[in-house]
mmCIF file of C-alpha atoms and ligand atoms in Angstrom:
data_model
loop_
_atom_site.group_PDB
_atom_site.id
_atom_site.type_symbol
_atom_site.label_atom_id
_atom_site.label_comp_id
_atom_site.label_asym_id
_atom_site.label_seq_id
_atom_site.Cartn_x
_atom_site.Cartn_y
_atom_site.Cartn_z
ATOM 1 C CA MET Z 1 3.355 14.520 16.710
ATOM 2 C CA LYS Z 2 4.723 11.324 15.043
ATOM 3 C CA ILE Z 3 3.732 11.574 11.317
ATOM 4 C CA ALA Z 4 4.303 8.419 8.892
ATOM 5 C CA VAL Z 5 4.017 7.959 5.259
ATOM 6 C CA TYR Z 6 2.786 4.602 3.778
ATOM 7 C CA PRO Z 7 3.702 4.446 0.154
ATOM 8 C CA GLY Z 8 2.294 1.961 -2.424
ATOM 9 C CA SER Z 9 0.812 1.177 -5.853
ATOM 10 C CA PHE Z 10 -2.359 -0.013 -4.599
ATOM 11 C CA ASP Z 11 -3.225 -1.674 -7.702
ATOM 12 C CA PRO Z 12 -5.888 -2.594 -6.330
ATOM 13 C CA VAL Z 13 -5.840 -2.190 -2.611
ATOM 14 C CA SER Z 14 -6.186 -5.511 -0.739
ATOM 15 C CA ASN Z 15 -6.640 -6.765 2.839
ATOM 16 C CA GLY Z 16 -2.979 -6.767 2.984
ATOM 17 C CA HIS Z 17 -2.520 -3.315 2.688
ATOM 18 C CA LEU Z 18 -5.469 -2.504 4.566
ATOM 19 C CA ASP Z 19 -4.115 -4.540 7.589
ATOM 20 C CA ILE Z 20 -0.555 -2.657 7.412
ATOM 21 C CA ILE Z 21 -2.500 0.856 7.395
ATOM 22 C CA GLN Z 22 -4.492 -0.259 10.893
ATOM 23 C CA ARG Z 23 -1.195 -1.350 12.385
ATOM 24 C CA ALA Z 24 0.518 1.788 11.457
ATOM 25 C CA ALA Z 25 -2.454 4.197 12.464
ATOM 26 C CA LYS Z 26 -2.163 2.632 16.095
ATOM 27 C CA ILE Z 27 1.468 3.349 16.130
ATOM 28 C CA PHE Z 28 1.309 6.932 14.834
ATOM 29 C CA ASP Z 29 -0.465 10.023 15.368
ATOM 30 C CA LYS Z 30 -1.090 10.558 11.719
ATOM 31 C CA VAL Z 31 -0.401 8.295 8.789
ATOM 32 C CA TYR Z 32 -0.317 9.477 4.980
ATOM 33 C CA VAL Z 33 -1.348 6.868 2.608
ATOM 34 C CA VAL Z 34 0.227 7.742 -0.442
ATOM 35 C CA VAL Z 35 -0.498 6.536 -3.820
ATOM 36 C CA SER Z 36 2.675 6.554 -5.807
ATOM 37 C CA VAL Z 37 3.522 6.365 -9.406
ATOM 38 C CA ASN Z 38 5.713 3.022 -9.917
ATOM 39 C CA THR Z 39 7.810 3.462 -13.139
ATOM 40 C CA LYS Z 40 8.326 -0.255 -13.029
ATOM 41 C CA LYS Z 41 4.542 -1.366 -12.760
ATOM 42 C CA LYS Z 42 2.047 -0.943 -15.124
ATOM 43 C CA SER Z 43 -1.295 0.021 -13.350
ATOM 44 C CA THR Z 44 -4.742 -1.358 -14.312
ATOM 45 C CA PHE Z 45 -6.502 1.139 -11.912
ATOM 46 C CA THR Z 46 -5.994 4.813 -12.335
ATOM 47 C CA ILE Z 47 -4.314 7.128 -9.573
ATOM 48 C CA GLU Z 48 -7.854 8.688 -8.853
ATOM 49 C CA GLU Z 49 -9.517 5.288 -8.589
ATOM 50 C CA LYS Z 50 -6.732 3.822 -6.142
ATOM 51 C CA VAL Z 51 -7.174 7.166 -4.128
ATOM 52 C CA GLY Z 52 -10.977 6.863 -4.075
ATOM 53 C CA MET Z 53 -10.795 2.947 -2.926
ATOM 54 C CA LEU Z 54 -8.231 3.828 0.079
ATOM 55 C CA LYS Z 55 -10.332 6.610 1.249
ATOM 56 C CA LYS Z 56 -13.406 4.429 1.164
ATOM 57 C CA VAL Z 57 -11.753 1.905 3.358
ATOM 58 C CA THR Z 58 -10.080 4.225 5.613
ATOM 59 C CA LYS Z 59 -12.926 6.538 6.180
ATOM 60 C CA ASP Z 60 -13.293 5.492 10.018
ATOM 61 C CA ILE Z 61 -9.857 5.736 10.934
ATOM 62 C CA ASP Z 62 -9.563 9.312 11.849
ATOM 63 C CA ASN Z 63 -5.828 9.553 11.794
ATOM 64 C CA VAL Z 64 -5.344 8.435 8.147
ATOM 65 C CA VAL Z 65 -5.169 10.656 5.067
ATOM 66 C CA VAL Z 66 -4.937 9.371 1.712
ATOM 67 C CA GLU Z 67 -3.264 11.319 -1.158
ATOM 68 C CA ALA Z 68 -1.610 10.744 -4.395
ATOM 69 C CA SER Z 69 2.077 11.947 -5.206
ATOM 70 C CA GLN Z 70 4.266 12.124 -8.399
ATOM 71 C CA ASP Z 71 7.171 13.514 -5.865
ATOM 72 C CA LEU Z 72 10.082 11.700 -5.001
ATOM 73 C CA LEU Z 73 8.712 9.941 -1.728
ATOM 74 C CA LEU Z 74 11.324 11.493 0.529
ATOM 75 C CA ASN Z 75 10.421 14.888 -0.753
ATOM 76 C CA TYR Z 76 6.588 14.048 -0.149
ATOM 77 C CA ALA Z 77 7.660 12.706 3.452
ATOM 78 C CA LYS Z 78 9.678 15.880 3.999
ATOM 79 C CA SER Z 79 6.755 18.226 3.127
ATOM 80 C CA LYS Z 80 4.331 16.350 5.597
ATOM 81 C CA ASP Z 81 7.054 16.457 8.496
ATOM 82 C CA ALA Z 82 7.099 12.792 8.373
ATOM 83 C CA CYS Z 83 9.836 10.784 10.556
ATOM 84 C CA VAL Z 84 9.108 7.206 9.271
ATOM 85 C CA ILE Z 85 8.266 5.663 6.014
ATOM 86 C CA ILE Z 86 6.021 2.316 6.729
ATOM 87 C CA ARG Z 87 6.402 -0.544 4.404
ATOM 88 C CA GLY Z 88 4.841 -4.102 4.684
ATOM 89 C CA LEU Z 89 6.765 -7.164 4.822
ATOM 90 C CA ARG Z 90 5.495 -10.691 3.680
ATOM 91 C CA ASN Z 91 8.603 -12.694 2.858
ATOM 92 C CA PHE Z 92 12.210 -12.902 1.917
ATOM 93 C CA ASN Z 93 11.419 -11.399 -1.585
ATOM 94 C CA ASP Z 94 9.879 -8.307 0.096
ATOM 95 C CA TYR Z 95 12.992 -8.202 2.341
ATOM 96 C CA GLN Z 96 15.130 -7.885 -0.624
ATOM 97 C CA ASP Z 97 13.248 -5.261 -2.306
ATOM 98 C CA GLU Z 98 12.763 -3.298 0.973
ATOM 99 C CA ILE Z 99 16.508 -3.382 2.119
ATOM 100 C CA THR Z 100 17.438 -2.055 -1.411
ATOM 101 C CA LEU Z 101 15.059 0.793 -1.118
ATOM 102 C CA PHE Z 102 15.854 1.314 2.641
ATOM 103 C CA GLN Z 103 19.546 1.867 1.759
ATOM 104 C CA PHE Z 104 18.866 4.310 -0.884
ATOM 105 C CA ASN Z 105 16.282 6.418 0.975
ATOM 106 C CA ARG Z 106 18.870 6.368 3.944
ATOM 107 C CA SER Z 107 21.606 7.717 1.963
ATOM 108 C CA ILE Z 108 19.233 10.560 0.550
ATOM 109 C CA ALA Z 109 17.470 11.504 3.712
ATOM 110 C CA PRO Z 110 19.303 10.190 6.957
ATOM 111 C CA THR Z 111 16.589 11.627 9.049
ATOM 112 C CA ILE Z 112 13.866 9.575 7.824
ATOM 113 C CA ASP Z 113 13.648 5.944 9.122
ATOM 114 C CA THR Z 114 11.960 2.996 7.388
ATOM 115 C CA MET Z 115 9.669 0.853 9.438
ATOM 116 C CA LEU Z 116 8.595 -2.750 8.358
ATOM 117 C CA LEU Z 117 5.253 -4.075 9.661
ATOM 118 C CA PHE Z 118 4.138 -7.553 9.271
ATOM 119 C CA PRO Z 119 0.508 -8.343 8.636
ATOM 120 C CA SER Z 120 -1.769 -11.099 10.185
ATOM 121 C CA GLN Z 121 -1.090 -14.535 9.092
ATOM 122 C CA ASP Z 122 -3.939 -14.510 6.684
ATOM 123 C CA ASN Z 123 -2.644 -11.789 4.691
ATOM 124 C CA LEU Z 124 1.148 -13.053 4.365
ATOM 125 C CA PHE Z 125 0.743 -14.406 0.901
ATOM 126 C CA LEU Z 126 -1.529 -11.766 -0.724
ATOM 127 C CA SER Z 127 -0.499 -9.471 -3.319
ATOM 128 C CA SER Z 128 -2.433 -7.013 -5.691
ATOM 129 C CA SER Z 129 -1.204 -9.130 -8.774
ATOM 130 C CA SER Z 130 -2.660 -12.528 -7.393
ATOM 131 C CA ILE Z 131 -5.748 -10.652 -7.028
ATOM 132 C CA LYS Z 132 -5.726 -9.881 -10.663
ATOM 133 C CA GLU Z 133 -4.796 -13.585 -11.649
ATOM 134 C CA LEU Z 134 -7.637 -14.921 -9.300
ATOM 135 C CA VAL Z 135 -10.058 -12.714 -11.375
ATOM 136 C CA THR Z 136 -8.602 -13.534 -14.593
ATOM 137 C CA PHE Z 137 -9.686 -17.276 -14.074
ATOM 138 C CA ASN Z 138 -13.104 -16.099 -12.589
ATOM 139 C CA ALA Z 139 -12.265 -17.036 -9.032
ATOM 140 C CA ASP Z 140 -13.907 -15.290 -5.946
ATOM 141 C CA ILE Z 141 -11.595 -12.528 -4.259
ATOM 142 C CA SER Z 142 -13.838 -11.529 -1.694
ATOM 143 C CA SER Z 143 -11.494 -13.067 1.160
ATOM 144 C CA TYR Z 144 -8.448 -10.959 -0.110
ATOM 145 C CA VAL Z 145 -10.105 -7.299 -0.721
ATOM 146 C CA PRO Z 146 -11.961 -5.049 1.614
ATOM 147 C CA LYS Z 147 -15.724 -6.553 1.351
ATOM 148 C CA GLU Z 148 -17.073 -2.894 0.179
ATOM 149 C CA LEU Z 149 -14.912 -2.892 -2.689
ATOM 150 C CA CYS Z 150 -15.188 -6.568 -3.897
ATOM 151 C CA GLU Z 151 -17.829 -5.933 -6.610
ATOM 152 C CA TYR Z 152 -16.025 -2.908 -7.961
ATOM 153 C CA ILE Z 153 -12.694 -4.425 -8.159
ATOM 154 C CA THR Z 154 -13.994 -7.665 -9.764
ATOM 155 C CA LYS Z 155 -16.040 -5.448 -12.310
ATOM 156 C CA VAL Z 156 -13.055 -3.493 -13.248
ATOM 157 C CA LEU Z 157 -10.482 -6.191 -13.500
ATOM 158 C CA LYS Z 158 -12.783 -8.309 -15.803
ATOM 159 C CA GLU Z 159 -13.278 -5.155 -18.147
ATOM 160 C CA ARG Z 160 -9.598 -4.391 -17.955
ATOM 161 C CA LEU Z 161 -7.597 -7.729 -17.793
HETATM 162 P P1 ADP L 1 2.325 -4.939 -4.172
HETATM 163 O O1 ADP L 1 3.765 -5.316 -3.835
HETATM 164 O O2 ADP L 1 1.217 -5.962 -3.967
HETATM 165 O O3 ADP L 1 2.277 -4.679 -5.782
HETATM 166 P P2 ADP L 1 2.221 -2.244 -3.207
HETATM 167 O O4 ADP L 1 3.255 -1.686 -4.183
HETATM 168 O O5 ADP L 1 1.192 -1.714 -3.432
HETATM 169 O O6 ADP L 1 1.962 -3.718 -3.554
HETATM 170 O O7 ADP L 1 2.846 -2.397 -1.906
HETATM 171 C C1 ADP L 1 2.835 -1.271 -0.879
HETATM 172 C C2 ADP L 1 3.427 -1.730 0.261
HETATM 173 O O8 ADP L 1 2.631 -2.656 0.894
HETATM 174 C C3 ADP L 1 4.647 -2.528 0.319
HETATM 175 O O9 ADP L 1 5.554 -2.330 1.318
HETATM 176 C C4 ADP L 1 4.276 -4.076 0.132
HETATM 177 O O10 ADP L 1 5.326 -5.014 0.578
HETATM 178 C C5 ADP L 1 3.149 -3.962 0.966
HETATM 179 N N1 ADP L 1 2.281 -4.989 1.073
HETATM 180 C C6 ADP L 1 1.679 -5.422 -0.188
HETATM 181 N N2 ADP L 1 0.794 -6.463 0.145
HETATM 182 C C7 ADP L 1 0.955 -6.672 1.429
HETATM 183 C C8 ADP L 1 0.523 -7.652 1.983
HETATM 184 N N3 ADP L 1 -0.383 -8.707 1.951
HETATM 185 N N4 ADP L 1 0.841 -7.671 3.434
HETATM 186 C C9 ADP L 1 1.829 -6.857 4.113
HETATM 187 N N5 ADP L 1 2.046 -5.781 3.160
HETATM 188 C C10 ADP L 1 1.795 -5.879 1.917
#
């Protein structure tokens, strides 16, 4: 059984994240989507809220499991018998971040590979931070987040930003 882990901050989940989850779920027998604590980024949504949003949008994908983890990602991946870490790649900036992360992960856990997936053209420019910025300026985000979450994400961001 081929198992992968897709980690991220998902603050909030976007169509780009969902795009990568759908692609990974077609390649692997099981995909753990893991909300990880990112010490460099301040979150707007709580871990429970992020897990709730991800569960809602993946409820029809049978081989996807959503969890949160405070562990080192590699320890989490080992505990799930995962052989691959999935990351999404949008542009050269992502590449620079990912290659650093990959090298670090490879030196700690040589048996776990990193797989980079591109989203569809429509989602290539999308980031959680741009979604937040749009809401700050009262712009419509319905093309960028899963439709069942659009109202909720807009409301929460308006209250907290
Ligand atoms: P962000 O960089 O938006 O704060 P996360 O930390 O939640 O995102 O990202 C988790 C993973 O998903 C990272 O590998 C990131 O590059 C990827 N990702 C984020 N947005 C997109 C997108 N629009 N298309 C493809 N991958 C994405």
